[in-house]
Structure formats: structure tokens, C-alpha cells
Coordinates of C-alpha atoms in Angstrom, one line a residue:
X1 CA -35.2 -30.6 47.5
X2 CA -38.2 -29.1 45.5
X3 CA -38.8 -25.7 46.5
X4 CA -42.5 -24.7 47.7
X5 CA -42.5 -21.4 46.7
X6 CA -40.0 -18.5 45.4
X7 CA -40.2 -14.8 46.0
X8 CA -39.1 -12.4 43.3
X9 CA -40.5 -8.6 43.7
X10 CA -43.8 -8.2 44.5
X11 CA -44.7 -12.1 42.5
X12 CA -44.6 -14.7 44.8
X13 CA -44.8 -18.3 43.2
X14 CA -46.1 -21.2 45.1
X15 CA -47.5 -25.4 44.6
X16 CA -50.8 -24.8 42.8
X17 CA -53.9 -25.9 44.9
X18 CA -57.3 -27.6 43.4
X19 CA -58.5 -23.9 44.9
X20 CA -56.9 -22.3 42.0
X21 CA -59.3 -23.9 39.3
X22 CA -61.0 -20.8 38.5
X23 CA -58.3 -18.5 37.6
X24 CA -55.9 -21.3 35.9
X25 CA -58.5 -22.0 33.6
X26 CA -59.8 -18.0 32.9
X27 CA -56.3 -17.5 32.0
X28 CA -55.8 -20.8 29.9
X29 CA -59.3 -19.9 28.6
X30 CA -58.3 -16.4 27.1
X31 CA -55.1 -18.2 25.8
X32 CA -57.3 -20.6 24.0
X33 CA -59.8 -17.7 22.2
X34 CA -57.0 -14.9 22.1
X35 CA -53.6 -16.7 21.0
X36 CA -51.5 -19.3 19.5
X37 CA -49.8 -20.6 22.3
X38 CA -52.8 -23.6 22.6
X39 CA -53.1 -25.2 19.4
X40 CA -56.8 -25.6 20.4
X41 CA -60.3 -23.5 19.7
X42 CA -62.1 -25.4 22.5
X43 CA -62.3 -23.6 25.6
X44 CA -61.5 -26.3 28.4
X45 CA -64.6 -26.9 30.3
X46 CA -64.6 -26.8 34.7
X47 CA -64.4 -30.6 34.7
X48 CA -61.9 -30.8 32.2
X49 CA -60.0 -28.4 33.7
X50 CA -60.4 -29.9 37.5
X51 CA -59.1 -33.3 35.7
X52 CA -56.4 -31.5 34.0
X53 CA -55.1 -29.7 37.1
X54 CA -55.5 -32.7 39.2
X55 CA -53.4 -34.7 37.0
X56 CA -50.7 -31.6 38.2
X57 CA -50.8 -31.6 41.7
X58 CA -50.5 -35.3 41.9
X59 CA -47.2 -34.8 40.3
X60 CA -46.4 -31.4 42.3
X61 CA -45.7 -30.0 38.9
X62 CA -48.1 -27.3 38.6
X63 CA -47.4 -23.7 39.9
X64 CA -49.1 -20.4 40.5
X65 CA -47.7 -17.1 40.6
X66 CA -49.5 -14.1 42.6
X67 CA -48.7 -10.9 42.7
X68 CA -50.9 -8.4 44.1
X69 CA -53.2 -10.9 46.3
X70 CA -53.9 -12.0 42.6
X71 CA -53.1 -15.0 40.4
X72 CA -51.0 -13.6 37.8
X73 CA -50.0 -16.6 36.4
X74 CA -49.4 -20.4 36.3
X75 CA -47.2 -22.9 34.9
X76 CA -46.8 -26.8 34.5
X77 CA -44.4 -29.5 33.6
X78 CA -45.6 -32.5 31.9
X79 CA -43.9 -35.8 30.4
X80 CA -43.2 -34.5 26.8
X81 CA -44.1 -38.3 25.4
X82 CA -45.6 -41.5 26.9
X83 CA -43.6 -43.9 26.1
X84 CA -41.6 -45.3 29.1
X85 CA -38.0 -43.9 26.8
X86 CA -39.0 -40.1 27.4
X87 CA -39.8 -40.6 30.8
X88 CA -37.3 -38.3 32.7
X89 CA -37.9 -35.6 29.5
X90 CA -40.8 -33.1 30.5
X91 CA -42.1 -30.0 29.1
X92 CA -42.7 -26.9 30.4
X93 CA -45.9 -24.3 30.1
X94 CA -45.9 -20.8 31.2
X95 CA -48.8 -18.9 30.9
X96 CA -49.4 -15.1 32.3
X97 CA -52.1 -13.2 33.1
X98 CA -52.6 -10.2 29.9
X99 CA -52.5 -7.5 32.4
X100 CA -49.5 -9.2 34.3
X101 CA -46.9 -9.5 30.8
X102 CA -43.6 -8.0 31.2
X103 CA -43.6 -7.9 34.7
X104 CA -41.4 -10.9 35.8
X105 CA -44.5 -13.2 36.4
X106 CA -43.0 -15.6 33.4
X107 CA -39.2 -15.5 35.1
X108 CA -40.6 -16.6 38.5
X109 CA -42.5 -19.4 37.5
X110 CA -40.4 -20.5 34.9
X111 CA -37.1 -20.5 37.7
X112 CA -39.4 -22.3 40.2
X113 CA -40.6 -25.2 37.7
X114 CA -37.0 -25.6 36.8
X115 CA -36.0 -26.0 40.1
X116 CA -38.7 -28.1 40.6
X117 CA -37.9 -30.3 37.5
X118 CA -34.2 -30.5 39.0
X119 CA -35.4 -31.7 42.0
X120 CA -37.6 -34.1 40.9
X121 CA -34.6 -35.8 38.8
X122 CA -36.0 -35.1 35.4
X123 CA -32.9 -34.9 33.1
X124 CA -34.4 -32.5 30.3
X125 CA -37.3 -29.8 29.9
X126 CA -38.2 -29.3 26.3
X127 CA -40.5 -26.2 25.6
X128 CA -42.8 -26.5 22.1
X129 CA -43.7 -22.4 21.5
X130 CA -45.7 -21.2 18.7
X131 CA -42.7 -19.9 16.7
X132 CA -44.6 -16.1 16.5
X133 CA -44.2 -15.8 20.1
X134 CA -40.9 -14.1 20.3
X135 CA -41.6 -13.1 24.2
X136 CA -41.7 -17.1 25.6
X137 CA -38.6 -17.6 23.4
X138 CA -36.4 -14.6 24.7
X139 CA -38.1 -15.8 28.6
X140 CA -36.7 -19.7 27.4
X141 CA -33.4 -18.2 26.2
X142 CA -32.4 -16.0 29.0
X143 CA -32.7 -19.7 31.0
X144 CA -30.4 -21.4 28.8
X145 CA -33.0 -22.9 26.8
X146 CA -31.2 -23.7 23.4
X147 CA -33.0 -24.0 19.9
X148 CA -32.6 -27.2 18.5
X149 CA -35.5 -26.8 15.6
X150 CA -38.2 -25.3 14.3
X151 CA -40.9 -27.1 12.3
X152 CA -43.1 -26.0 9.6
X153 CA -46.5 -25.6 9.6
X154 CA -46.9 -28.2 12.8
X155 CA -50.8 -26.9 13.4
X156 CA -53.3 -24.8 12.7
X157 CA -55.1 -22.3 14.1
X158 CA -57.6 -19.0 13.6
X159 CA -57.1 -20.6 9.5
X160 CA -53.8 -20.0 9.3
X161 CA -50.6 -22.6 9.6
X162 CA -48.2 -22.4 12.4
X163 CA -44.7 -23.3 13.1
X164 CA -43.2 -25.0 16.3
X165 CA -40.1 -24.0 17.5
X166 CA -38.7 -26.6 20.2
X167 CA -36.1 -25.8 22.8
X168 CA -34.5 -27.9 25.5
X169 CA -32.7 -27.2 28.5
X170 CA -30.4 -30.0 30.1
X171 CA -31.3 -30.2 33.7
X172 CA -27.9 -32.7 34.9

């Protein structure tokens, strides 16, 4: 059974609706001009966006977190390859709010996509993190996520090279 939503505290996490356009993509926006964790410098346009979200809720893999009548957050699960051999391997993103970090936002969604991930049969999540960002790998750990490799100099963004470090989590 895939859960619809999950309390924890005052952050409630919930399916993600086309009617959270605008604040999924202001927050993947800011992620985009103010971090690594999109190796991209192109802001993701409202039609872009609506396809990209779309593409989401068809799959019921796309999640919001509120807290404070507020979207604090959001994540997704994705296939993590298209060929037809990765198909029950997904990965995850998890993407809070700057005035919302370090107040659980990341642990709800990332326990209700798991759950979700489980339910839907996938056998693996794989999470790719800019290797900098210590905070999504300590959130990925204290879920059982496992390091299985880092590589060097994978992208590059703001002019300066970055390393991917990949995780996984068995799901069966």
C-alpha cells in the first residue's frame, strides 16, 4: 500500500498536485542559481517545469512537504536509467525549502518516498549527491543508504569541478 501522506511534527507530507507548480519550482529554482545539488545553470522555465512535474504525478512519485500552511519542501523518485534493465532501480531527490533546513522537512519526505518506492515494488533507490553536501549524505545515511562510490570530477558547475557520490538503499 503507498501511503498518501505522513505526519511528523508540525511537517506534514502528502502526493504532490499540478497546484504545487509554483513553489516546487521557486525552490528547485534557488537550488539551480544558489547550489550544487542541480548540475544545471538554467533556471527551469513554468512549462518546463509543469512537464516535469506532470511526468511525477503520473507515476505518484512526487511529494510535498508543508509545514506551517507552507510548502517546505518536495521530493521525487525517478527511473535512475532508461533502459528496460534498471527498470525497478529509481532515484531519489529531496529538496528543502532554505528557511526550512534542519527541521525534519528532509526525513519526512525522504521516509514517505521510500515507503512509496516499497510500495510501488521498486527493488532499489540510488541517490547521486554533489559530494560537498555532507547534510543529504548524513539525511541518506541515517536511512540506511550505503556508499558504494564516489566519482571524480563527474560535472561542473559555478567553474569549478564536482564529485558525485552515489548511494543505494535495497528496498526488498
Amino acid at each position: 500500500m503507498v501511503p498518501i501522506y505522513e505526519k511528523r511534527g508540525a511537517v506534514t507530507v502528502r502526493l504532490a498536485t499540478h497546484g504545487d507548480l509554483d513553489p516546487v519550482l521557486a525552490i528547485r529554482n534557488h537550488a539551480i542559481e544558489h547550489s550544487t545539488a542541480l548540475w544545471t545553470e538554467t533556471k527551469q522555465t513554468p512549462d518546463e517545469g509543469a512537464a516535469w512535474l506532470a511526468a511525477h504525478l503520473a507515476r505518484r512519485s512526487a511529494f510535498v512537504a508543508e509545514a506551517g500552511g507552507e510548502v517546505a519542501g518536495f521530493a521525487v523518485y525517478a527511473p535512475w536509467r532508461d533502459l528496460e534493465g534498471f527498470r525497478h532501480t529509481v532515484e531519489d531527490s529531496v529538496y528543502v525549502r532554505e528557511d526550512r533546513h534542519g527541521l525534519g522537512v528532509g526525513s519526512a519526505l525522504l521516509a514517505a518516498l521510500i515507503s512509496s518506492a516499497r510500495g510501488a515494488g521498486h527493488h532499489t533507490v540510488v541517490a547521486d549527491i554533489e559530494a560537498g553536501n555532507i547534510a543529504s549524505v548524513r539525511l541518506h545515511e541515517r536511512f540506511g543508504f550505503e556508499h558504494v562510490g564516489t566519482v571524480r570530477e563527474a560535472g561542473l558547475k559555478f567553474g569549478r569541478w564536482l564529485d558525485l557520490t552515489i548511494m543505494r538503499l535495497p528496498l526488498t
